[in-house]
Coordinates of C-alpha atoms in Angstrom, one line a residue:
M24 CA 17.6 4.7 -29.5
E25 CA 15.3 2.9 -31.9
K26 CA 11.9 4.3 -32.6
I27 CA 9.0 1.8 -32.9
G28 CA 5.4 2.4 -34.1
I29 CA 2.9 -0.3 -33.3
D30 CA -0.6 -0.5 -34.8
V31 CA -2.3 -2.6 -32.2
H32 CA -5.3 -4.7 -33.0
K33 CA -7.3 -7.4 -31.2
K34 CA -5.6 -10.4 -32.9
E35 CA -2.6 -9.2 -34.7
S36 CA -0.5 -6.0 -34.6
Q37 CA 1.8 -4.4 -37.1
L38 CA 5.3 -3.2 -36.1
C39 CA 7.5 -0.6 -37.8
I40 CA 11.0 -0.3 -36.3
I41 CA 13.3 2.5 -37.3
T42 CA 16.8 1.6 -36.2
E43 CA 19.5 4.1 -35.2
E44 CA 21.1 3.6 -38.6
G45 CA 17.8 4.5 -40.3
E46 CA 16.9 1.0 -41.4
V47 CA 13.1 0.3 -41.5
I48 CA 12.0 -3.1 -40.2
E49 CA 8.3 -4.1 -40.7
Q50 CA 6.7 -7.1 -39.0
R51 CA 3.3 -8.5 -38.2
I52 CA 2.9 -10.5 -35.0
R53 CA 0.1 -11.9 -32.8
T54 CA -1.1 -9.6 -30.1
E55 CA 0.1 -11.8 -27.3
R56 CA 2.5 -11.2 -24.4
G57 CA 4.7 -14.0 -25.5
R58 CA 5.1 -12.7 -29.0
F59 CA 6.0 -9.2 -27.9
A60 CA 8.6 -10.7 -25.6
E61 CA 10.1 -12.8 -28.4
V62 CA 10.3 -10.0 -30.9
L63 CA 11.0 -6.9 -28.8
G64 CA 12.4 -8.4 -25.6
V65 CA 15.7 -9.1 -27.3
R66 CA 16.1 -5.6 -28.6
G67 CA 17.8 -2.7 -26.7
K68 CA 15.7 0.0 -25.0
A69 CA 13.5 1.7 -27.6
K70 CA 10.9 4.4 -27.7
V71 CA 7.5 2.9 -28.7
L72 CA 4.5 4.8 -29.9
M73 CA 0.9 3.4 -30.2
E74 CA -2.6 4.7 -30.3
A75 CA -4.9 4.6 -27.2
S76 CA -7.3 1.7 -27.6
T77 CA -8.9 -1.2 -25.7
E78 CA -5.6 -3.2 -25.8
S79 CA -3.2 -0.3 -25.5
E80 CA -2.8 -0.3 -21.7
W81 CA -1.8 -3.9 -21.2
V82 CA 0.4 -3.8 -24.3
A83 CA 2.1 -0.7 -23.0
R84 CA 2.7 -2.3 -19.5
C85 CA 4.0 -5.4 -21.2
L86 CA 6.5 -3.4 -23.2
E87 CA 7.5 -1.3 -20.2
E88 CA 8.3 -4.5 -18.4
L89 CA 10.6 -5.4 -21.3
G90 CA 12.5 -2.2 -20.6
H91 CA 11.1 0.0 -23.4
E92 CA 9.9 3.6 -23.1
V93 CA 6.2 3.6 -24.2
V94 CA 4.0 6.5 -25.3
V95 CA 0.2 6.0 -25.7
A96 CA -0.9 8.7 -28.0
D97 CA -4.2 10.4 -28.7
P98 CA -5.6 9.0 -32.0
N99 CA -7.5 12.2 -32.6
F100 CA -4.3 14.3 -33.0
A101 CA -4.2 14.7 -36.8
P102 CA -0.5 15.7 -37.2
M103 CA 0.5 12.3 -35.9
Y104 CA -0.6 10.9 -39.2
G105 CA 0.8 13.7 -41.3
T106 CA 3.0 11.4 -43.4
R107 CA 0.2 9.0 -44.3
T108 CA -2.0 9.6 -47.4
R109 CA -5.7 9.7 -46.7
R110 CA -6.6 7.8 -49.8
V111 CA -4.8 4.6 -48.9
K112 CA -5.0 3.2 -45.3
T113 CA -3.4 0.0 -44.3
D114 CA -1.9 -1.3 -41.0
K115 CA 1.6 -1.1 -42.5
R116 CA 1.1 2.6 -43.4
D117 CA -0.4 3.3 -39.9
A118 CA 2.5 1.6 -38.2
R119 CA 5.0 3.6 -40.4
A120 CA 3.2 6.8 -39.7
L121 CA 3.4 6.1 -35.9
A122 CA 7.1 5.3 -36.2
D123 CA 7.7 8.6 -38.1
A124 CA 5.7 10.5 -35.5
C125 CA 7.7 8.9 -32.7
L126 CA 10.9 9.9 -34.5
S127 CA 9.7 13.5 -35.1
G128 CA 7.8 14.0 -31.8
T129 CA 4.5 14.9 -33.6
Y130 CA 2.1 13.2 -31.2
R131 CA 0.0 14.1 -28.2
E132 CA 0.1 11.8 -25.2
A133 CA -3.2 10.3 -24.0
H134 CA -3.9 10.1 -20.3
R135 CA -3.2 6.6 -18.9
T136 CA -5.7 5.9 -16.2
S137 CA -4.5 4.3 -13.0
E138 CA -5.1 0.7 -12.1
A139 CA -7.6 1.5 -9.4
R140 CA -9.7 3.7 -11.7
R141 CA -9.6 1.1 -14.5
R142 CA -11.1 -1.4 -12.1
A143 CA -13.8 1.0 -11.1
K144 CA -14.6 1.6 -14.8
A145 CA -14.8 -2.2 -15.3
L146 CA -17.3 -2.6 -12.4
L147 CA -19.4 0.3 -13.7
G148 CA -19.4 -1.3 -17.1
V149 CA -20.7 -4.5 -15.7
R150 CA -23.4 -2.7 -13.8
E151 CA -24.5 -0.7 -16.9
A152 CA -24.7 -3.9 -19.0
L153 CA -26.9 -5.5 -16.3
V154 CA -29.2 -2.5 -16.0
R155 CA -29.6 -2.2 -19.7
G156 CA -30.4 -5.8 -20.1
R157 CA -32.9 -5.7 -17.3
A158 CA -34.5 -2.6 -18.8
K159 CA -34.9 -4.3 -22.1
N160 CA -36.7 -7.3 -20.5
L161 CA -38.9 -5.0 -18.4
T162 CA -40.0 -3.1 -21.6
L163 CA -40.9 -6.3 -23.3
M164 CA -42.9 -7.5 -20.3
G165 CA -44.7 -4.2 -20.0
A166 CA -45.6 -4.3 -23.7
L167 CA -47.0 -7.9 -23.4
V168 CA -49.1 -6.9 -20.5
R169 CA -50.5 -3.9 -22.3
Q170 CA -51.5 -6.1 -25.3
Q171 CA -54.1 -7.6 -23.0
G172 CA -55.5 -4.2 -22.0
L173 CA -53.8 -4.3 -18.6
R174 CA -51.1 -2.1 -17.2
V175 CA -48.3 -2.3 -14.6
A176 CA -48.1 0.6 -12.3
T177 CA -45.1 2.9 -12.7
G178 CA -42.2 2.8 -10.3
T179 CA -38.6 1.7 -9.9
A180 CA -37.1 -1.2 -12.0
E181 CA -36.2 -3.0 -8.7
K182 CA -39.9 -3.2 -7.7
F183 CA -41.3 -4.0 -11.1
L184 CA -41.9 -7.7 -10.3
Q185 CA -43.8 -6.8 -7.1
R186 CA -46.0 -4.4 -9.1
L187 CA -46.5 -7.1 -11.8
A188 CA -47.6 -9.6 -9.2
K189 CA -50.5 -7.3 -8.3
V190 CA -51.9 -7.4 -11.8
E191 CA -54.5 -10.1 -12.5
L192 CA -52.9 -11.8 -15.5
P193 CA -54.4 -14.5 -17.7
E194 CA -52.9 -17.9 -17.1
F195 CA -51.3 -18.1 -20.5
L196 CA -49.6 -14.7 -20.1
K197 CA -48.2 -15.8 -16.7
E198 CA -46.7 -18.9 -18.4
T199 CA -45.4 -16.7 -21.3
L200 CA -43.7 -14.2 -18.9
A201 CA -42.3 -16.9 -16.5
P202 CA -38.8 -17.1 -18.3
L203 CA -38.5 -13.3 -18.3
V204 CA -39.6 -13.1 -14.6
A205 CA -36.8 -15.6 -13.7
V206 CA -34.2 -13.7 -15.7
V207 CA -35.2 -10.3 -14.1
E208 CA -35.1 -11.9 -10.6
S209 CA -31.6 -13.0 -11.3
M210 CA -30.6 -9.6 -12.7
N211 CA -32.0 -7.8 -9.7
K212 CA -29.8 -9.9 -7.4
Q213 CA -26.7 -9.3 -9.6
V214 CA -27.3 -5.5 -9.8
A215 CA -27.8 -5.5 -6.0
A216 CA -24.5 -7.4 -5.6
V217 CA -22.6 -5.0 -7.9
D218 CA -24.2 -2.0 -6.1
E219 CA -22.9 -3.4 -2.8
K220 CA -19.4 -3.6 -4.3
L221 CA -19.6 0.0 -5.6
A222 CA -20.8 1.3 -2.2
A223 CA -17.9 -0.4 -0.5
M224 CA -15.5 1.0 -3.0
V225 CA -16.8 4.5 -2.6
E226 CA -16.7 4.2 1.2
A227 CA -13.0 3.3 1.0
D228 CA -12.1 6.0 -1.6
E229 CA -11.8 9.5 -0.1
E230 CA -12.3 11.2 -3.5
M231 CA -15.5 9.3 -4.3
K232 CA -16.8 9.6 -0.8
R233 CA -16.3 13.4 -0.9
L234 CA -18.3 13.8 -4.1
C235 CA -21.3 12.0 -2.5
T236 CA -21.7 15.0 -0.2
M237 CA -23.3 16.9 -3.1
P238 CA -27.1 16.5 -3.2
S239 CA -28.4 13.9 -5.7
V240 CA -24.9 12.5 -6.3
G241 CA -24.8 8.8 -5.4
P242 CA -22.1 6.1 -5.5
V243 CA -22.5 5.4 -9.2
T244 CA -22.1 9.0 -10.3
A245 CA -19.3 9.6 -7.9
A246 CA -17.4 6.5 -9.0
A247 CA -17.9 7.2 -12.7
F248 CA -16.8 10.8 -12.4
V249 CA -13.7 10.0 -10.4
A250 CA -12.8 7.1 -12.6
T251 CA -13.1 9.2 -15.8
I252 CA -11.3 12.3 -14.4
D253 CA -8.7 10.2 -12.6
D254 CA -6.1 12.9 -11.9
A255 CA -7.7 16.4 -11.4
T256 CA -4.4 18.2 -11.9
R257 CA -4.3 17.3 -15.6
F258 CA -7.1 19.8 -16.2
E259 CA -6.5 23.6 -16.1
G260 CA -10.0 24.4 -14.8
P261 CA -13.6 23.5 -14.7
H262 CA -14.3 24.6 -18.3
Q263 CA -11.8 22.2 -19.6
V264 CA -13.5 19.4 -17.7
Q265 CA -16.9 20.4 -19.1
A266 CA -15.5 20.4 -22.6
Y267 CA -13.8 17.0 -21.9
L268 CA -17.2 15.6 -21.0
G269 CA -18.9 17.1 -24.1
L270 CA -21.1 19.5 -22.1
V271 CA -20.1 22.7 -23.8
P272 CA -21.9 24.2 -26.9
S273 CA -20.5 23.4 -30.3
E274 CA -19.5 26.4 -32.3
R275 CA -19.2 27.2 -36.0
S276 CA -17.9 30.8 -36.4
S277 CA -16.3 32.6 -39.2
G278 CA -15.5 36.3 -39.6
E279 CA -18.2 38.4 -38.0
K280 CA -20.6 35.5 -37.9
Q281 CA -20.9 33.4 -34.7
H282 CA -23.1 30.4 -34.3
R283 CA -23.3 28.2 -31.3
G284 CA -25.2 24.9 -31.5
R285 CA -26.0 22.0 -29.2
I286 CA -23.5 20.5 -26.8
T287 CA -20.6 18.7 -28.5
K288 CA -21.3 15.3 -26.8
T289 CA -17.6 14.3 -27.0
G290 CA -15.9 12.3 -24.3
N291 CA -17.5 9.8 -21.9
G292 CA -21.3 9.6 -22.7
K293 CA -22.0 7.5 -19.6
V294 CA -20.7 10.2 -17.2
R295 CA -22.5 12.9 -19.2
R296 CA -25.9 11.0 -18.9
L297 CA -25.3 10.6 -15.2
L298 CA -24.7 14.3 -14.7
V299 CA -27.9 15.1 -16.6
Q300 CA -29.7 12.7 -14.3
V301 CA -28.2 14.5 -11.2
A302 CA -29.4 17.8 -12.7
L303 CA -32.9 16.6 -13.2
S304 CA -33.0 15.1 -9.7
T305 CA -31.8 18.4 -8.3
M306 CA -34.5 20.3 -10.1
R307 CA -37.2 17.9 -9.1
L308 CA -36.3 17.3 -5.4
R309 CA -35.3 20.9 -4.7
K310 CA -33.3 20.1 -1.6
A311 CA -32.4 23.0 0.7
A312 CA -28.6 22.2 0.5
A313 CA -28.7 22.7 -3.3
K314 CA -31.1 25.7 -3.3
P315 CA -28.9 28.1 -5.2
L316 CA -28.4 25.5 -7.9
W317 CA -32.0 24.6 -8.6
E318 CA -33.1 28.2 -8.3
W319 CA -30.6 29.1 -11.0
A320 CA -31.8 26.2 -13.1
V321 CA -35.5 27.2 -12.7
R322 CA -34.7 30.7 -14.0
I323 CA -33.2 29.1 -17.1
E324 CA -36.1 26.7 -17.5
A325 CA -38.5 29.6 -17.5
K326 CA -36.7 31.2 -20.4
R327 CA -35.4 28.3 -22.5
G328 CA -37.1 25.1 -21.4
R329 CA -36.4 22.2 -19.1
K330 CA -34.0 20.3 -21.4
V331 CA -31.7 23.3 -21.8
A332 CA -31.9 24.0 -18.0
A333 CA -31.0 20.4 -17.2
V334 CA -27.9 20.4 -19.5
A335 CA -26.8 23.8 -18.2
L336 CA -27.1 22.5 -14.6
A337 CA -25.3 19.2 -15.6
R338 CA -22.4 21.4 -17.0
K339 CA -22.3 23.4 -13.7
T340 CA -22.4 20.2 -11.7
A341 CA -19.4 18.9 -13.6
G342 CA -17.5 22.0 -12.7
I343 CA -18.5 21.8 -9.0
L344 CA -17.5 18.1 -8.8
F345 CA -14.1 19.0 -10.4
A346 CA -13.6 21.8 -7.9
M347 CA -14.3 19.4 -5.0
L348 CA -11.7 17.0 -6.3
R349 CA -9.1 19.7 -6.9
E350 CA -9.6 21.5 -3.6
K351 CA -10.2 18.2 -1.7
A352 CA -13.3 19.8 0.0
P353 CA -16.9 18.6 0.5
F354 CA -19.9 20.3 -1.2
R355 CA -20.7 23.8 0.0
A356 CA -23.7 25.6 -1.5
R357 CA -23.0 29.2 -2.5
E358 CA -25.2 32.0 -1.2
R359 CA -26.1 33.0 -4.7
A360 CA -25.5 31.3 -8.0
P361 CA -24.4 33.2 -11.1
A362 CA -27.2 34.6 -13.3
T363 CA -25.8 33.4 -16.6
T364 CA -25.1 30.0 -18.2

């Protein structure tokens, strides 16, 4: 069986084919379905290795439809590029290194998210872009109002325009803010529409719906967590999930010296931020259903501050949500939470 390494890029991709006779064929083609079919569709079944990237999933599915065995690899696995010199990096060298790794088996497979979870991620990405854009406009509007010695009352972003309407603005400022007001009104409608789609998706998905039984966890957090974890069985336990989301302390130890620093912040930053928001909400609202959790966080806060307590509770929340997915069970508060972080 031939071994093929593909360095996939947005416009063009580099191919390196190692035939069964050991011949090396290198070719650069457009990253298009038609070109892949023209070049690789006429060849016999081959094993193809490529890095995980934005384009990797559709390229992998395209090649699988052509009859090839495709492996999407973790780009952070250093041995995969063991044959490539670090001083010279080109697409040809990368494709050759991938082909050699495919031949020798020195690669680590990346998880390929299911189609349903990819669609959930896409919807969440659209929502985040809308929310960030709205927040930027609201910040500017608030600053322009403050320049006149006025102030908009604090509250939710959705109700900002209602609070703004209660402020007696000079006529020139009303005219200045009018375009931004129109944009924010439109964004509010778009965010509401996306939220309706998310709510319907969560209601129809048993895993997402189950996570919403935990206090302070809403449709956005549930959808983001499930879409990121995808298959709970690929993790050995909650600590691996916490590390995957970058919620564990970094460590630089040598010999008898041990030093632990701040959290690693690897993995999906969006999910990590949502979990911290859930932790802060749990600590603030102090709901009876989550009493063991916020009591535990309050004890940490008294010793190490609110930020450390929020991150610790976010880490614990990730472990609880993972357990709910793995055990297919709703949230159940423990009688007493552990006394250590």
